[in-house]
């Protein structure tokens, strides 16, 4: 039997995918390339993301509990892999482009700085007069500019469809991203695959953060009985441990997303469809999010470590602002093309938690 070529995969997409799904054939890159004989363009995007330096660093970047506090807590990498697994399953069921959805899921946290969302807020404050900071916009900057493994000034040279999929949410005024991509994102010209990845991201982090909160002894299982989603999971896994119950919660939310979305699509509306949960599930999701914010994300166990991390981010930013010549060569070569503050921000945002700690300890050791 002859092997399946790229053209065969592209033909299969045309025949089998939903009419609003993204197609890889003809997906544009900023720098034209010869096509791969085996992989579609979205498959190549996915593979480039997996092989990027920024993706490898995610294994040592904090999700909620600091990555260096234990081997069994989620990191940004394990979270991204979990989102990827969820989005593959749902995109298959909805007949969306699995390869694009997976690429977006794997790349959605590439722009996260060390020490989670607290670190993100700190960099945004430090860059308030220089274009601000958002991890989603930084993720696009990573794949467009900072990951220059091919030395052609186009980063990973991903397809435009993949790139616009990374730019969800507001981009701060003055943040340096491609203007065409910014305008498409602002006009809501984001593929359904990106919207699906966003929903799967939320499902993964809410349920798995709850699991990590119990594992870290910040949350007590008894107090979770007030949460409707938790009670659903307990009904399905009455004798299950926390991981089993949260797994049942994920199963409910995934099936709700699938059933609600497909029901909308079956009505045959001519307008572009949406990806959404039922009203009932959205209420339960918001309840869980409020609970996690109050009891886990803002707990002293988490905040003490995060705030110590943000002190290190501030110290590193101040140090390199005084001594830009201390930046690594790859960053120094950009100082004549971009503002010092942005180059410094890029360097710190790319650090892992432990590398930031080691770097700032070296400052103190030298008396800098």
mmCIF file of C-alpha atoms in Angstrom:
data_model
loop_
_atom_site.group_PDB
_atom_site.id
_atom_site.type_symbol
_atom_site.label_atom_id
_atom_site.label_comp_id
_atom_site.label_asym_id
_atom_site.label_seq_id
_atom_site.Cartn_x
_atom_site.Cartn_y
_atom_site.Cartn_z
ATOM 1 C CA UNK A 1 0.000 0.000 0.000
ATOM 2 C CA UNK A 2 1.533 3.402 -0.943
ATOM 3 C CA UNK A 3 2.249 5.771 1.886
ATOM 4 C CA UNK A 4 -0.119 8.662 2.553
ATOM 5 C CA UNK A 5 1.217 11.921 1.167
ATOM 6 C CA UNK A 6 0.515 15.484 2.159
ATOM 7 C CA UNK A 7 -1.832 15.923 -0.801
ATOM 8 C CA UNK A 8 -3.870 12.946 0.402
ATOM 9 C CA UNK A 9 -4.212 14.503 3.871
ATOM 10 C CA UNK A 10 -5.244 17.834 2.358
ATOM 11 C CA UNK A 11 -7.857 16.101 0.184
ATOM 12 C CA UNK A 12 -9.145 14.278 3.260
ATOM 13 C CA UNK A 13 -9.530 17.630 5.052
ATOM 14 C CA UNK A 14 -11.589 18.983 2.154
ATOM 15 C CA UNK A 15 -13.884 15.958 2.170
ATOM 16 C CA UNK A 16 -14.327 15.295 5.869
ATOM 17 C CA UNK A 17 -14.018 18.498 7.891
ATOM 18 C CA UNK A 18 -16.846 20.812 8.918
ATOM 19 C CA UNK A 19 -17.415 23.573 6.395
ATOM 20 C CA UNK A 20 -16.230 26.196 8.894
ATOM 21 C CA UNK A 21 -13.088 24.260 9.861
ATOM 22 C CA UNK A 22 -9.676 25.575 8.835
ATOM 23 C CA UNK A 23 -7.926 23.899 5.914
ATOM 24 C CA UNK A 24 -4.180 23.520 5.709
ATOM 25 C CA UNK A 25 -3.972 23.658 1.907
ATOM 26 C CA UNK A 26 -2.936 27.157 0.916
ATOM 27 C CA UNK A 27 -2.340 28.346 4.498
ATOM 28 C CA UNK A 28 0.047 31.274 4.075
ATOM 29 C CA UNK A 29 3.419 31.873 5.693
ATOM 30 C CA UNK A 30 5.252 35.195 5.792
ATOM 31 C CA UNK A 31 8.248 33.534 4.124
ATOM 32 C CA UNK A 32 7.142 31.083 1.393
ATOM 33 C CA UNK A 33 8.528 27.545 1.772
ATOM 34 C CA UNK A 34 8.486 24.329 -0.171
ATOM 35 C CA UNK A 35 5.833 21.994 1.187
ATOM 36 C CA UNK A 36 6.759 18.836 3.062
ATOM 37 C CA UNK A 37 5.929 15.637 1.127
ATOM 38 C CA UNK A 38 4.412 13.958 4.201
ATOM 39 C CA UNK A 39 3.050 16.659 6.548
ATOM 40 C CA UNK A 40 0.434 19.355 6.064
ATOM 41 C CA UNK A 41 1.336 22.943 6.873
ATOM 42 C CA UNK A 42 -0.483 22.842 10.210
ATOM 43 C CA UNK A 43 1.289 19.614 11.127
ATOM 44 C CA UNK A 44 4.622 21.307 10.448
ATOM 45 C CA UNK A 45 3.551 24.223 12.673
ATOM 46 C CA UNK A 46 2.733 21.782 15.481
ATOM 47 C CA UNK A 47 6.086 20.049 15.117
ATOM 48 C CA UNK A 48 8.029 23.331 15.096
ATOM 49 C CA UNK A 49 6.305 24.368 18.307
ATOM 50 C CA UNK A 50 7.146 21.075 20.040
ATOM 51 C CA UNK A 51 10.811 21.356 19.018
ATOM 52 C CA UNK A 52 11.153 24.995 20.074
ATOM 53 C CA UNK A 53 13.311 26.120 22.982
ATOM 54 C CA UNK A 54 10.362 28.010 24.447
ATOM 55 C CA UNK A 55 8.313 24.808 24.635
ATOM 56 C CA UNK A 56 11.088 22.930 26.454
ATOM 57 C CA UNK A 57 11.296 25.714 29.020
ATOM 58 C CA UNK A 58 7.640 25.185 29.954
ATOM 59 C CA UNK A 59 8.617 22.104 31.965
ATOM 60 C CA UNK A 60 10.197 24.425 34.561
ATOM 61 C CA UNK A 61 7.601 27.209 34.551
ATOM 62 C CA UNK A 62 4.948 27.449 37.240
ATOM 63 C CA UNK A 63 1.301 26.632 36.681
ATOM 64 C CA UNK A 64 0.086 27.497 40.218
ATOM 65 C CA UNK A 65 2.324 25.703 42.708
ATOM 66 C CA UNK A 66 5.949 26.611 41.934
ATOM 67 C CA UNK A 67 7.569 24.123 39.605
ATOM 68 C CA UNK A 68 10.457 23.511 42.026
ATOM 69 C CA UNK A 69 8.191 22.650 45.002
ATOM 70 C CA UNK A 70 7.389 19.116 43.926
ATOM 71 C CA UNK A 71 7.635 16.632 41.095
ATOM 72 C CA UNK A 72 3.895 15.907 40.898
ATOM 73 C CA UNK A 73 2.415 19.388 40.496
ATOM 74 C CA UNK A 74 1.440 20.612 37.046
ATOM 75 C CA UNK A 75 3.920 22.742 35.152
ATOM 76 C CA UNK A 76 3.158 24.856 32.108
ATOM 77 C CA UNK A 77 4.364 21.991 29.934
ATOM 78 C CA UNK A 78 2.218 19.264 31.493
ATOM 79 C CA UNK A 79 -0.737 21.639 31.395
ATOM 80 C CA UNK A 80 -0.149 22.348 27.692
ATOM 81 C CA UNK A 81 0.040 18.623 26.964
ATOM 82 C CA UNK A 82 -3.207 18.046 28.856
ATOM 83 C CA UNK A 83 -4.933 20.810 26.871
ATOM 84 C CA UNK A 84 -3.586 19.268 23.672
ATOM 85 C CA UNK A 85 -5.073 15.881 24.563
ATOM 86 C CA UNK A 86 -8.492 17.399 25.279
ATOM 87 C CA UNK A 87 -8.560 19.529 22.154
ATOM 88 C CA UNK A 88 -7.588 16.606 19.924
ATOM 89 C CA UNK A 89 -10.549 14.570 21.164
ATOM 90 C CA UNK A 90 -13.119 17.335 20.810
ATOM 91 C CA UNK A 91 -11.881 18.654 17.472
ATOM 92 C CA UNK A 92 -12.091 15.107 16.073
ATOM 93 C CA UNK A 93 -15.685 14.839 17.270
ATOM 94 C CA UNK A 94 -16.655 18.244 15.845
ATOM 95 C CA UNK A 95 -14.824 17.622 12.558
ATOM 96 C CA UNK A 96 -12.501 20.579 13.074
ATOM 97 C CA UNK A 97 -8.854 20.614 12.041
ATOM 98 C CA UNK A 98 -7.121 18.519 14.696
ATOM 99 C CA UNK A 99 -3.612 19.563 13.663
ATOM 100 C CA UNK A 100 -4.321 23.297 13.946
ATOM 101 C CA UNK A 101 -6.167 22.836 17.249
ATOM 102 C CA UNK A 102 -3.263 20.816 18.648
ATOM 103 C CA UNK A 103 -0.688 23.383 17.496
ATOM 104 C CA UNK A 104 -2.621 26.175 19.230
ATOM 105 C CA UNK A 105 -2.995 24.126 22.420
ATOM 106 C CA UNK A 106 0.726 23.364 22.576
ATOM 107 C CA UNK A 107 1.686 26.995 21.923
ATOM 108 C CA UNK A 108 -0.903 28.814 24.014
ATOM 109 C CA UNK A 109 1.403 29.307 27.042
ATOM 110 C CA UNK A 110 4.738 29.888 25.270
ATOM 111 C CA UNK A 111 4.717 33.532 26.316
ATOM 112 C CA UNK A 112 4.191 32.932 30.036
ATOM 113 C CA UNK A 113 6.965 34.395 32.223
ATOM 114 C CA UNK A 114 8.331 32.710 35.368
ATOM 115 C CA UNK A 115 6.075 32.529 38.424
ATOM 116 C CA UNK A 116 2.755 32.390 36.642
ATOM 117 C CA UNK A 117 0.160 35.144 36.392
ATOM 118 C CA UNK A 118 1.729 37.093 39.250
ATOM 119 C CA UNK A 119 4.925 37.271 37.199
ATOM 120 C CA UNK A 120 2.861 38.382 34.208
ATOM 121 C CA UNK A 121 1.330 41.260 36.182
ATOM 122 C CA UNK A 122 4.756 42.296 37.411
ATOM 123 C CA UNK A 123 6.204 42.502 33.903
ATOM 124 C CA UNK A 124 3.128 44.423 32.760
ATOM 125 C CA UNK A 125 3.733 46.967 35.524
ATOM 126 C CA UNK A 126 7.431 47.264 34.671
ATOM 127 C CA UNK A 127 6.556 47.743 30.986
ATOM 128 C CA UNK A 128 3.634 50.124 31.583
ATOM 129 C CA UNK A 129 5.381 52.962 29.714
ATOM 130 C CA UNK A 130 6.884 50.688 27.067
ATOM 131 C CA UNK A 131 3.983 48.761 25.510
ATOM 132 C CA UNK A 132 2.932 46.586 28.442
ATOM 133 C CA UNK A 133 3.003 42.799 28.655
ATOM 134 C CA UNK A 134 0.471 39.998 28.048
ATOM 135 C CA UNK A 135 1.441 36.364 27.839
ATOM 136 C CA UNK A 136 -0.758 35.722 24.791
ATOM 137 C CA UNK A 137 0.806 38.563 22.837
ATOM 138 C CA UNK A 138 4.228 37.455 24.062
ATOM 139 C CA UNK A 139 3.503 33.963 22.745
ATOM 140 C CA UNK A 140 3.040 35.397 19.264
ATOM 141 C CA UNK A 141 6.238 37.386 19.703
ATOM 142 C CA UNK A 142 8.047 34.173 20.652
ATOM 143 C CA UNK A 143 7.028 32.302 17.501
ATOM 144 C CA UNK A 144 7.393 35.364 15.236
ATOM 145 C CA UNK A 145 10.662 36.836 16.479
ATOM 146 C CA UNK A 146 12.420 35.296 19.453
ATOM 147 C CA UNK A 147 12.590 31.668 18.277
ATOM 148 C CA UNK A 148 15.031 32.372 15.448
ATOM 149 C CA UNK A 149 16.285 28.824 14.941
ATOM 150 C CA UNK A 150 16.219 29.176 11.146
ATOM 151 C CA UNK A 151 18.112 32.513 11.090
ATOM 152 C CA UNK A 152 15.790 34.200 8.612
ATOM 153 C CA UNK A 153 14.171 36.791 10.949
ATOM 154 C CA UNK A 154 10.727 35.164 10.693
ATOM 155 C CA UNK A 155 10.896 33.124 13.898
ATOM 156 C CA UNK A 156 9.282 29.728 13.393
ATOM 157 C CA UNK A 157 7.570 31.062 10.256
ATOM 158 C CA UNK A 158 4.219 29.599 11.274
ATOM 159 C CA UNK A 159 1.111 29.875 9.129
ATOM 160 C CA UNK A 160 -0.938 33.044 9.496
ATOM 161 C CA UNK A 161 -3.913 30.976 10.730
ATOM 162 C CA UNK A 162 -1.838 29.537 13.556
ATOM 163 C CA UNK A 163 -0.369 32.907 14.470
ATOM 164 C CA UNK A 164 -3.683 34.741 14.729
ATOM 165 C CA UNK A 165 -4.998 31.865 16.861
ATOM 166 C CA UNK A 166 -2.460 32.738 19.577
ATOM 167 C CA UNK A 167 -3.562 36.352 19.922
ATOM 168 C CA UNK A 168 -6.659 36.093 22.088
ATOM 169 C CA UNK A 169 -7.600 38.901 24.455
ATOM 170 C CA UNK A 170 -6.617 42.546 24.393
ATOM 171 C CA UNK A 171 -3.128 43.459 23.243
ATOM 172 C CA UNK A 172 -1.680 46.440 25.137
ATOM 173 C CA UNK A 173 -1.217 49.600 23.106
ATOM 174 C CA UNK A 174 2.331 49.730 21.831
ATOM 175 C CA UNK A 175 3.029 46.017 22.291
ATOM 176 C CA UNK A 176 5.210 44.967 19.328
ATOM 177 C CA UNK A 177 3.271 42.361 17.364
ATOM 178 C CA UNK A 178 2.491 42.040 13.671
ATOM 179 C CA UNK A 179 -0.170 44.647 12.871
ATOM 180 C CA UNK A 180 -2.044 42.466 10.380
ATOM 181 C CA UNK A 181 -2.384 39.688 12.941
ATOM 182 C CA UNK A 182 -3.466 42.209 15.591
ATOM 183 C CA UNK A 183 -6.222 43.541 13.306
ATOM 184 C CA UNK A 184 -7.515 40.069 12.437
ATOM 185 C CA UNK A 185 -7.673 39.132 16.108
ATOM 186 C CA UNK A 186 -9.420 42.411 16.974
ATOM 187 C CA UNK A 187 -11.980 41.709 14.236
ATOM 188 C CA UNK A 188 -12.665 38.268 15.767
ATOM 189 C CA UNK A 189 -11.275 36.489 12.706
ATOM 190 C CA UNK A 190 -10.017 33.693 14.902
ATOM 191 C CA UNK A 191 -10.528 30.080 13.769
ATOM 192 C CA UNK A 192 -12.994 27.837 15.562
ATOM 193 C CA UNK A 193 -10.035 25.626 16.456
ATOM 194 C CA UNK A 194 -8.582 28.492 18.513
ATOM 195 C CA UNK A 195 -11.866 29.028 20.333
ATOM 196 C CA UNK A 196 -12.019 25.311 21.079
ATOM 197 C CA UNK A 197 -8.452 25.357 22.436
ATOM 198 C CA UNK A 198 -9.430 28.264 24.706
ATOM 199 C CA UNK A 199 -12.347 26.291 26.164
ATOM 200 C CA UNK A 200 -10.222 23.181 26.647
ATOM 201 C CA UNK A 201 -7.564 25.303 28.348
ATOM 202 C CA UNK A 202 -10.149 26.518 30.849
ATOM 203 C CA UNK A 203 -11.456 23.018 31.520
ATOM 204 C CA UNK A 204 -7.935 21.684 32.074
ATOM 205 C CA UNK A 205 -6.663 24.394 34.379
ATOM 206 C CA UNK A 206 -9.800 24.612 36.529
ATOM 207 C CA UNK A 207 -10.038 20.885 37.172
ATOM 208 C CA UNK A 208 -6.314 20.215 37.446
ATOM 209 C CA UNK A 209 -5.665 23.272 39.623
ATOM 210 C CA UNK A 210 -8.310 21.902 41.981
ATOM 211 C CA UNK A 211 -6.449 18.583 42.029
ATOM 212 C CA UNK A 212 -3.126 20.351 42.684
ATOM 213 C CA UNK A 213 -4.721 22.444 45.440
ATOM 214 C CA UNK A 214 -5.729 19.290 47.312
ATOM 215 C CA UNK A 215 -2.340 17.692 46.628
ATOM 216 C CA UNK A 216 -0.609 20.785 48.061
ATOM 217 C CA UNK A 217 -2.829 20.574 51.196
ATOM 218 C CA UNK A 218 -4.190 24.068 50.535
ATOM 219 C CA UNK A 219 -7.692 22.749 49.818
ATOM 220 C CA UNK A 220 -9.613 20.211 51.898
ATOM 221 C CA UNK A 221 -11.841 17.744 50.073
ATOM 222 C CA UNK A 222 -14.671 18.363 52.546
ATOM 223 C CA UNK A 223 -14.936 22.025 51.564
ATOM 224 C CA UNK A 224 -15.298 21.066 47.904
ATOM 225 C CA UNK A 225 -18.761 19.623 48.485
ATOM 226 C CA UNK A 226 -20.172 23.128 48.109
ATOM 227 C CA UNK A 227 -19.133 23.150 44.447
ATOM 228 C CA UNK A 228 -21.683 21.852 41.969
ATOM 229 C CA UNK A 229 -19.039 20.585 39.544
ATOM 230 C CA UNK A 230 -17.321 18.669 42.330
ATOM 231 C CA UNK A 231 -20.619 17.074 43.353
ATOM 232 C CA UNK A 232 -21.143 15.979 39.745
ATOM 233 C CA UNK A 233 -17.745 14.314 39.803
ATOM 234 C CA UNK A 234 -18.489 12.624 43.127
ATOM 235 C CA UNK A 235 -21.743 11.226 41.727
ATOM 236 C CA UNK A 236 -19.824 9.621 38.877
ATOM 237 C CA UNK A 237 -16.911 8.464 41.052
ATOM 238 C CA UNK A 238 -18.421 8.092 44.563
ATOM 239 C CA UNK A 239 -15.423 6.198 45.927
ATOM 240 C CA UNK A 240 -12.776 7.864 43.789
ATOM 241 C CA UNK A 241 -9.746 9.816 44.912
ATOM 242 C CA UNK A 242 -9.349 13.485 43.969
ATOM 243 C CA UNK A 243 -7.792 12.699 40.597
ATOM 244 C CA UNK A 244 -10.690 10.393 39.720
ATOM 245 C CA UNK A 245 -13.303 12.963 40.710
ATOM 246 C CA UNK A 246 -11.639 15.777 38.781
ATOM 247 C CA UNK A 247 -11.346 13.395 35.827
ATOM 248 C CA UNK A 248 -15.114 12.911 35.988
ATOM 249 C CA UNK A 249 -15.552 16.686 36.111
ATOM 250 C CA UNK A 250 -13.463 17.017 32.949
ATOM 251 C CA UNK A 251 -15.528 14.326 31.232
ATOM 252 C CA UNK A 252 -18.754 16.169 32.055
ATOM 253 C CA UNK A 253 -17.428 19.524 30.809
ATOM 254 C CA UNK A 254 -16.013 18.049 27.609
ATOM 255 C CA UNK A 255 -19.279 16.285 26.791
ATOM 256 C CA UNK A 256 -21.281 19.399 27.634
ATOM 257 C CA UNK A 257 -19.067 21.454 25.321
ATOM 258 C CA UNK A 258 -19.432 18.878 22.568
ATOM 259 C CA UNK A 259 -23.187 18.431 22.918
ATOM 260 C CA UNK A 260 -23.984 22.150 23.202
ATOM 261 C CA UNK A 261 -21.741 23.136 20.299
ATOM 262 C CA UNK A 262 -22.866 20.352 17.976
ATOM 263 C CA UNK A 263 -26.522 21.053 18.803
ATOM 264 C CA UNK A 264 -26.047 24.671 17.743
ATOM 265 C CA UNK A 265 -24.307 23.604 14.547
ATOM 266 C CA UNK A 266 -27.008 21.060 13.667
ATOM 267 C CA UNK A 267 -29.479 23.913 13.352
ATOM 268 C CA UNK A 268 -27.689 24.805 10.130
ATOM 269 C CA UNK A 269 -27.208 28.526 10.680
ATOM 270 C CA UNK A 270 -25.553 30.270 7.755
ATOM 271 C CA UNK A 271 -23.502 32.499 10.017
ATOM 272 C CA UNK A 272 -20.192 31.403 11.483
ATOM 273 C CA UNK A 273 -20.954 29.088 14.436
ATOM 274 C CA UNK A 274 -19.521 29.361 17.927
ATOM 275 C CA UNK A 275 -18.004 26.957 20.419
ATOM 276 C CA UNK A 276 -19.747 27.147 23.782
ATOM 277 C CA UNK A 277 -20.891 25.443 26.974
ATOM 278 C CA UNK A 278 -24.480 25.172 28.106
ATOM 279 C CA UNK A 279 -25.780 27.924 30.376
ATOM 280 C CA UNK A 280 -25.854 25.488 33.305
ATOM 281 C CA UNK A 281 -22.226 24.459 32.827
ATOM 282 C CA UNK A 282 -21.085 28.088 32.496
ATOM 283 C CA UNK A 283 -22.614 28.899 35.884
ATOM 284 C CA UNK A 284 -20.799 25.952 37.470
ATOM 285 C CA UNK A 285 -17.518 26.902 35.768
ATOM 286 C CA UNK A 286 -17.739 30.454 37.132
ATOM 287 C CA UNK A 287 -18.487 29.106 40.609
ATOM 288 C CA UNK A 288 -15.365 26.923 40.509
ATOM 289 C CA UNK A 289 -13.235 29.781 39.178
ATOM 290 C CA UNK A 290 -14.350 32.090 42.008
ATOM 291 C CA UNK A 291 -13.593 29.381 44.547
ATOM 292 C CA UNK A 292 -10.087 28.774 43.203
ATOM 293 C CA UNK A 293 -9.315 32.485 43.160
ATOM 294 C CA UNK A 294 -10.365 32.920 46.756
ATOM 295 C CA UNK A 295 -9.041 29.701 48.267
ATOM 296 C CA UNK A 296 -6.082 28.646 46.103
ATOM 297 C CA UNK A 297 -4.670 31.300 43.784
ATOM 298 C CA UNK A 298 -4.675 33.906 46.589
ATOM 299 C CA UNK A 299 -3.675 31.570 49.396
ATOM 300 C CA UNK A 300 -0.525 32.434 51.343
ATOM 301 C CA UNK A 301 1.033 29.109 50.338
ATOM 302 C CA UNK A 302 0.894 30.199 46.704
ATOM 303 C CA UNK A 303 1.303 33.965 47.050
ATOM 304 C CA UNK A 304 4.365 33.830 49.303
ATOM 305 C CA UNK A 305 6.315 31.947 46.647
ATOM 306 C CA UNK A 306 4.888 34.000 43.794
ATOM 307 C CA UNK A 307 5.613 37.326 45.473
ATOM 308 C CA UNK A 308 9.177 36.259 46.205
ATOM 309 C CA UNK A 309 9.421 35.400 42.525
ATOM 310 C CA UNK A 310 8.134 38.795 41.456
ATOM 311 C CA UNK A 311 10.747 40.450 43.664
ATOM 312 C CA UNK A 312 13.325 38.537 41.650
ATOM 313 C CA UNK A 313 11.728 39.678 38.376
ATOM 314 C CA UNK A 314 11.977 43.288 39.539
ATOM 315 C CA UNK A 315 15.579 42.789 40.637
ATOM 316 C CA UNK A 316 16.515 41.230 37.302
ATOM 317 C CA UNK A 317 14.788 44.000 35.346
ATOM 318 C CA UNK A 318 16.583 46.683 37.372
ATOM 319 C CA UNK A 319 19.931 44.914 37.007
ATOM 320 C CA UNK A 320 19.774 44.574 33.234
ATOM 321 C CA UNK A 321 18.418 48.111 32.891
ATOM 322 C CA UNK A 322 21.582 49.368 34.603
ATOM 323 C CA UNK A 323 23.816 46.915 32.776
ATOM 324 C CA UNK A 324 22.373 45.902 29.385
ATOM 325 C CA UNK A 325 25.843 44.681 28.418
ATOM 326 C CA UNK A 326 25.273 41.834 30.920
ATOM 327 C CA UNK A 327 22.539 40.377 28.718
ATOM 328 C CA UNK A 328 23.442 37.248 26.723
ATOM 329 C CA UNK A 329 24.734 37.791 23.211
ATOM 330 C CA UNK A 330 21.480 36.798 21.506
ATOM 331 C CA UNK A 331 19.702 39.598 23.391
ATOM 332 C CA UNK A 332 22.495 42.159 23.028
ATOM 333 C CA UNK A 333 22.375 41.900 19.237
ATOM 334 C CA UNK A 334 18.794 43.238 19.350
ATOM 335 C CA UNK A 335 19.573 46.310 21.424
ATOM 336 C CA UNK A 336 20.288 48.416 18.355
ATOM 337 C CA UNK A 337 16.916 47.450 16.784
ATOM 338 C CA UNK A 338 14.518 47.513 19.733
ATOM 339 C CA UNK A 339 14.169 49.481 22.985
ATOM 340 C CA UNK A 340 16.286 48.190 25.851
ATOM 341 C CA UNK A 341 13.190 47.665 27.994
ATOM 342 C CA UNK A 342 11.583 45.312 25.465
ATOM 343 C CA UNK A 343 14.769 43.294 24.998
ATOM 344 C CA UNK A 344 15.130 42.943 28.777
ATOM 345 C CA UNK A 345 11.458 42.017 29.139
ATOM 346 C CA UNK A 346 11.805 39.345 26.449
ATOM 347 C CA UNK A 347 14.826 37.851 28.182
ATOM 348 C CA UNK A 348 13.181 37.705 31.618
ATOM 349 C CA UNK A 349 9.870 36.395 30.213
ATOM 350 C CA UNK A 350 11.749 33.501 28.638
ATOM 351 C CA UNK A 351 13.379 32.452 31.914
ATOM 352 C CA UNK A 352 12.252 29.418 33.856
ATOM 353 C CA UNK A 353 11.533 29.822 37.556
ATOM 354 C CA UNK A 354 14.747 28.160 38.630
ATOM 355 C CA UNK A 355 16.897 30.050 36.113
ATOM 356 C CA UNK A 356 15.509 33.354 37.410
ATOM 357 C CA UNK A 357 16.307 32.294 40.980
ATOM 358 C CA UNK A 358 19.837 31.268 40.027
ATOM 359 C CA UNK A 359 20.428 34.456 38.033
ATOM 360 C CA UNK A 360 19.352 36.805 40.816
ATOM 361 C CA UNK A 361 21.358 34.861 43.390
ATOM 362 C CA UNK A 362 24.407 35.376 41.197
ATOM 363 C CA UNK A 363 23.739 39.146 41.266
ATOM 364 C CA UNK A 364 23.757 39.105 45.061
ATOM 365 C CA UNK A 365 26.804 36.860 45.168
ATOM 366 C CA UNK A 366 28.778 39.368 43.093
ATOM 367 C CA UNK A 367 27.354 42.333 44.961
ATOM 368 C CA UNK A 368 25.736 43.747 41.796
#
